[in-house]
Each structure stands twice: as structure tokens, then as C-alpha cells.
Amino acid sequence: MSDARRAVLPIPDTKHIGVTTYTATDPDTSYPPIAPLRPPEGAPNVLVILLDDVGFGASSAFGGPCATPTAERLANGGLKYTRFHTTALCSPTRAALLSGRNHHSVGMGAITEMATSAPGYNSLRPNTCAPLAEMLRLNGYSTAQFGKCHEVPVFESSPIGPFDHWPHPGGGFEQFYGFIGGENNQWYPALYEQTTPVEPWGTPEEGYHLMADLADRAILWTRQQKSMAPDKPFFTYFAPGATHAPHHVPQEWIEKYKGQFDDGWDAQREATFARQKELGVIPPEAELTPRHDEIPAWEDMDDALKPVLARQMEVYAGFLSYADHHVGRVIDALDDLELLDDTLIYYIIGDNGASAEGTVIGTTNEIMVSEAPDLATPEWLIERIDDLGTPKAYNHYAVGWAHAMCTPYQWTKQVASHWGGTRNGTIVHWPGGIKAKGEVRNQFAHVIDVAPTVMAAAGLPFPTMVNGVDQEPFHGADMSYAFDDALAAERHETQYFEMMCNRGIFHKGWTAVTKHATPWEFSGRSEDLEADVWELYDTTTDWSQAHDLAAEHPDKLAELQRLFEIEATKYNVLPLDPRFAERFNAEMAGRPNPVAGRQQLLFGGMHRLQENVIINIKNKSHAITAEIELPEDGAAQGVIVAQGGSTGGWALYVHAGALRYTYNFTGAQMYKVETTTPLPAGTHQVRAEFAYDGGGIGKGGDVTLYLDGEQVGSGRVERTHWGIFSMDETTEVGSDAGAPVSDDYGPSDNAFTGAVSWVQLDIDEAAEDLDHLISPQERFRLAMAKQ
């Protein structure tokens, strides 16, 4: 098949022109055989592995303290790229990687939860930028994604879609198994197969962990694909979500690192820096950039807290090693199938720099960072040191460790201006296509270079039209020019960077950059962009951006600042948006809100509903009403409705036969309100009214419980979540999936033993007369009429 036919996708069908006979038995009957769609001969299998929140100085393959033998194995048989760059944040990096275009050009200027209505930030990939997976699928590849997808717009994440921006079908992946969102509980994950929510096969006690599960699924799919279509290459995108917080890992992997980080993060930076020079992943003349004043010195930390801080890093190191181990299982499966030589593998060790979003002392619960920073005290951490890494915690490490994991560079994740936020060690392995083995490549590269490289390796032309829409060209450069030429002149000469108004420009070795915001500051961020101070570095002589030349070369700085403005205009970066907390609010940000009105009706059996698709009852008075049917034997038990999980949330349920309401505040404080008498058998309406105190966000309120309109219990909740319950936990009717909201029940024994007909959420409305029962059909009609 000629390249010209592949320039339009799907490839237009060709009609057979020839003699048409009346019967198939006529000897003149002749038609060409049906030929299955395949890419050009020699097109390799492709495996793209993307880890999460791993800085340049974490993996042992790039001099870090975390053992990653799989990365080392692939590097020994392939190439290490020392100047490979990401966007400094997860959703944008993934959108750029999978499309081959700059992240603002595909609407992903930030994470999906911060989407606005501006084209560069709306989280909507335009149909003029078809994803790589779709191009490969339409050229005859099998396509599959396993793990994290943080590119689904929050307003399209409901069970009814639309699914245009999901991995399947809109993203071009025929198979998807993983999660939608920024992070996931590794012990109790919220998972999807295609677009259907599914539950993990077991519990932590039964040996379940998400990382192992994803590897199992990837291996099974690969074996099946090669069993059914051995002549058809595959494109597999394996993005497990490790090592994003929460840092969850089996205990034995943590113990491997016991005592190895007792000297602290400053000493670790020095050790990593020396090892990086030994490995040749930084040049001999490179300098270790100084620690910024905002990051505390190890020696200044409280001695009583240091064991906890060291434990945080032990947990993280174990998590990264555990992730690499399971990546190794996927690689071993390819080896067993004798596919390694014919598989182009990208092992991208991090979608941005290490995460400094865990505060200067770390946390046992990420949600505490924004919802209850006053509770995350050193004493709190010290008391819970043994919980780190286990199902009891949702932990993250301290800023100092994140900085150390980005050695030798300045700053961390979110800070797109400096290499600490954007430079990630990357390995390319393809024995059948690359002669060089165990070598280092120092050419500048970026995630947008992966798609054009894969297309070139497959012998496929860039399609000018996909699904009837003219396509915007790739923004990246094919990296294969340097596969077998270590001294090749680099072809990616200009690249802008922008994240949270941290911004910069790389051009022919020079960088002009300005840091605007600090990652661990969640409030009070400046909106004055004119006050930002620009820095200038010549990275041809200053590898790590250690010497600011702005004062010495003001003309060069001005030239690059103007170039940034040109590139920013070209790729939809403007208007810059310095807002932070406001962008998490759909109304203020200008994105659609999938739940309209002041009322929402849910039905029994609805489950795994993400927080963004449930009416927001935070910071306001509200009521939760449900119609339930209780068994005649009086053995009523289980969850009627629950939102959130162990990190925070609320649940209305039956416990020991009595109605109970629990409000879990950040996993730190549990408020319970219950009735004094068991619920009678039969059909009833139960209701919890929350009278919010007002006077600001995150305040408390009074809770009153009703049975068929009669008050049966009351109590008090002193503090509430103002912003979010969880990044991954969901809402269920008739159960509580994931890590439970309440300690009154477990993760596998909370299903309601009766039946839940419906649940209605009302905000800022007076109590209704519940003396009579209303059918679900009538309740639905009334609810729709009110909206």
C-alpha cells in the first residue's frame, strides 16, 4: 500500500472494478482476497512506559538512590536520553505525549480539574489533533492503554460520557484498563475497563496492589494479542500512576531501604550528584544547584521528626523499585514471546519532576494539605509513622525529598521554568532498529517528539486528514536521527514551557525562565505577572542552570522573552492565568458543570460516580433523602449512600439495625450521628439534614436524622471539607466502594442488605413533608420539574 493512501485516515476503501457475474459458480467470477489492514512491513511493536512524579535524580539508572534494575537493563541494551523534557505536570505531559503537539494546543494547559474556557486550558483536545493511538489503529495496529488517564475533562467523566476524550473509544485505544483522574489509591483503586467501572479482584489482605494488577492485565493482553494476530504489531501505553502520591507499597519493599536515608535530603543530593557524574548522565563540569531558601535544610529539621522524614523516603524508594519491578515483568513477557528485538520501547521515568506538593514536613493524607493543614502537625506524623505506605495512610513525602529527587536541578514538579520540573531521564530500547547499545544521548528532546518518532519507525506518513478533519502537523521532531549518531546536531532547537505561570523558553542552548509560583503554596499565590523576575542561562556551558546571566546579557534575555511571547501566541498559551484555587471551581473557571440545579436524584445500584459529577453539597446546608426497603427478618445493615472515602467524606448507613450518619473530616476526625432505636421492616424514607453554620468555608453544622418525617436523632459536625473529599474516591448508592468513609464497616462488607430505591440530594432547601411515601417515578418527575 502506498504512503499516499495512508495520508487520509481511515484509509478509503477501494471498490473492485471488474466483471460481475450472475452466479458465484461462473468460471469468470474473480475477486481479490480480503486483506486485513496492516502497517508497512517491518513496523515494530511499540511500548511506551510512563511513570509518574519521578524526578531526574531518583532512578538508579540516572544516579538516584532508588533501585530500578529494569531501567538499567533496558539502558544497557539501548540509549539513555539525558535532556528529555516533559511539561512539569501530569495531564499536560500526557496530552502532549499522546498527540505529538504542545499541551496548550490540545487544550491541556493544566490538569483537567483546573480547566477554563480559554482554548489552551479547556481540557478538550481539538479534532484537528488526532492522537497517535488513533493514527496507529487506523493503520493496522492493535492499541491498548493500561493505567492512568488524566486527560478526560472533568465535565465528561460521568458514566454516560461523552467518551470522545476517554482512552476508549475517543483516544484511539481498543483496550483500556485503568483509572480516570490524577491519582489513585493503590490498595483500593477506582478502575474502569473501557468506560465501565469495575472493582479490583481483591483486598490488600488478599495481596492486591494496583501496580501488580496493571502489569498482569498488560501481560495478558499482549499474550492474547500475539496469540490471535501474531502478524499485527501493537501499540501499548503503560502508565501505571506510580509513583504519584499516595505512596503505597508492600512492607517488604519499604524495608529494603531501612536506614538508607537517615542522613537526610541534603546529603542525598550530594551522593546522587557524584553518582550521576560517574554514570555520565551529567557532564564533569556540571554544578549542583543550591537549595532554595524556601526548602528547609535537613539540619534545621526537628530531630524528633527526622525518623518520620526518613521513613517517608524509604516508602517512596520502595514504591519506585516496586513499580520498576512490575515494569520488568511486562518486559520479561515480551522477552518470553521473543518480541524484544522488534519492539520500540520508551521508558520515560516521570511525567514531570518529583512532586513537592506534600508540604515541608510531608503528610499522612494528601487531602489534609489543603483541607486541614493545621492538623498535619509533626506530632501527628510522629504518632503515625508506621502507617506510611499502608492502607491506613494516603501519604506523601516532604518537599526536601522531592528536591533531592530532582538532583542536580533547581525546583520540582509544577515549576516548568527550571529543569527540576521538566527534565526526566528517558530510555529508548529497540535492538532491531538501533545498533548502539548502552550509550548516552545528550540531544534536547521533548515528549512531543515521541509521536513523530513512532510514526517514522513504523514507516507511516503523517496523515493530513483523520476522520474527515484536516490535521495540525506534529509539533515535535523525529528522534531517530540520533539513534546511531551520538554527535548528531540536535533538531529540536526551540521549546517553550509554561505551567501555573512558571514559564520559560529554550532556544539553541539558551534558556530564559521565570518562576512565578511555589508548588506547595496552595493559597495566596500572586497574580502579579509583571513582578516575576526573569533569569538567563547558557546551557551549552551551564548544564544545570546554575549561573544566572540576566544581568550580563540583557539583550539576549530580551530576545528570548520576545521569543517566548511569539511561541506562547502560536501555541495557545495566552492568556496566562495566575489564578489557582479559583480554577478548581467550575463556575469561576468557566467550564461546564455536569450537575445543574440544586437537586440531584440517584438510583439504587449507581456507583463509582466521581466527585465532579455529584452536586456539590460543601459549604452549604443540604439534605440527603433516601427511600429504602428493609428486610422482614430485621437484619438491616449496610450503606445507603456514601461519598468519598478514608481521606474524607460522608455516609448514611444502617449499623446494628439503626440509622447512622458519619462525616469523616480528612481521616483525622470522625463525627457520628445515630438513632437510638432499630429501623422497622418495610419501605421507609430516611433523611439526614445538615444545617451549615455559615460564616465562611469549611465550617461545621448540625445534623438531624428523620424516619418517615419524624425526627429520630441529632448531632454535631464541627468541621467540614471546603474543597474536595478525595482525588479518587467516589459516590455509591447501596454500598461504599474503595477505602471506606466510616470505621463502622469494612471495604468488602458494606453492601446494603435491603434495597435502596433512590437517593435525593438537595441543597439550601427546607425539609419536605415526609409523612407519606413518594414513588421513585413521582420523585423523579418532581425533581425534573424543579430543575
C-alpha angles and dihedrals in degrees: 000000000000124000088240092066091051092054089085118052130236087040105244114251116244120224118226112243115197145087114332112207128201096233131026089232092066108113089227091062108115133157130166115254119263107263117204114230112262135164119247117298112277095028106150130228109256127216118181114189117192121183122196132242095350115146125217092257100051107076119074087227087070098036100276129137096244113094110234106169093168091058090047091049093052092044091053089056096038144012136307115215109206098182101047114136141204131188098260095251137065108240093043094048092050093047091050093045095051096043105036089229132105113275098245090051089061093046096257104119090143139355117311092251088064098048118143132186093262112110094239093050107033095100090231115124105215118236087240087072105058113190124251092244091058092049091051094044091052089051094054106273125135107233132202138165126200125187135003125024112179095164100084109109109245090233089058097047098096123111090258095052132172089236100197091114099037119102088251122071104348097044095055097250116133090197128036128176117165143063139305114226144040102295143359140208103256091208099042106022129181103231141185132200105203098321099328122100113239132180126235117262094245151351131269088260088057092050101265122154125160095228092058092043093055092049090050091052094047092050093048092049093048093050091047093047093052091043093054101034110016093167093054118088121222136220110209123183109197110187107157100179092239126160097023113113134300089072100212121167139148113273096244091062091053092051091058087073100041110145095001096112101040091113091064139232099300092056089045091056090054093048093047092047092055092047092049090057091049090053093046095235089125123032123255092252095053115120130218106241115231122256112258120243091245089066112071121233116247091237090058094057120103109268090223090058098046096085089056092047091050090048090054090059093044088056093047094048090049090050093052092047090048091051092049089049092058092044083056091056089056090050091048089053090055090048091051089052090049091240103122096094091053097044124092105214127194113190104189107187100210138357089230138346122304114295118259092181094106097083126244093293101032127238143246090217123032092207090062090066092074103016103045113005090157091066095051094083127155088252090055091052095045092053091052103042092121092055094064112116094008130105087263093070140051092200138182131182130244125275092250091064092049090053091049091051089058094056128182094018138081121259132348146245115345092027099103092169094074135047093246088072099041113024114094128174110245133189126203117197125180114138092181093055106027122059096189117090130192094001135137126235119201099182115125112258138169136197090258087067094066098074096051089045092053093047091050092048089052091050091240126144121229106263114237090199131031123183090347096308126112110242133231108231122252112273094210135076130244106256096202092092088082099038092102100015115070091182098048114135109255116253101196097077103155130043132159123210129200133162127154086346091302097130146171147156131227117202126167094329099319125104129196112191143168128192112214107169137030114230098226095050105094098174138032095037113167119251093194104107093172090066092060113115117225123218130199128212134180100212093185086076101015106055098180102038092252101144121056110212097180094113092047097047109031092156092055090048092051090048092054094043089056090048090053090054091050093049092043090055093046095051103040097257092133133117094050111217117208094177116113119170091029091061091062088064109083095208095049093043094050099236124130119275109218091207115062129189132015098289138058129189121207128184134218113278096027107133146164093035108166119234092249093063097050122084110263110248096170121119094011142078113269146162133223114204127181138177110218137176116217122204120253092236090068093236094130114160141145146051122324095183134343136181125195127359144237092326090060141311144107137265138192110204148141116258123181087348094304130105113254136180122200128190112195111200108202092316088285102089127031118198117192131189120183145170121248099224132054119259115255122240120264136050117327144159117236124190139187117198119197115199104198117217094221124200096117141330128315094024127144134252148189120266124208124186123209135191114199090337096311120113110244104165146003140189148148137268111196100191135021139188112267100189118014141355097202143340093228112015118099147197123270134182113215096009144031111239122198123012105357123251093219132044088220090085140025133239096261104034104053105092113127110256093209126043132279112209098183145335124213126198117202127181127205094353130127120250115278125229103264098177089113131042120246119207118242089245093054092042089053092049092050092046092052091048091054092052 
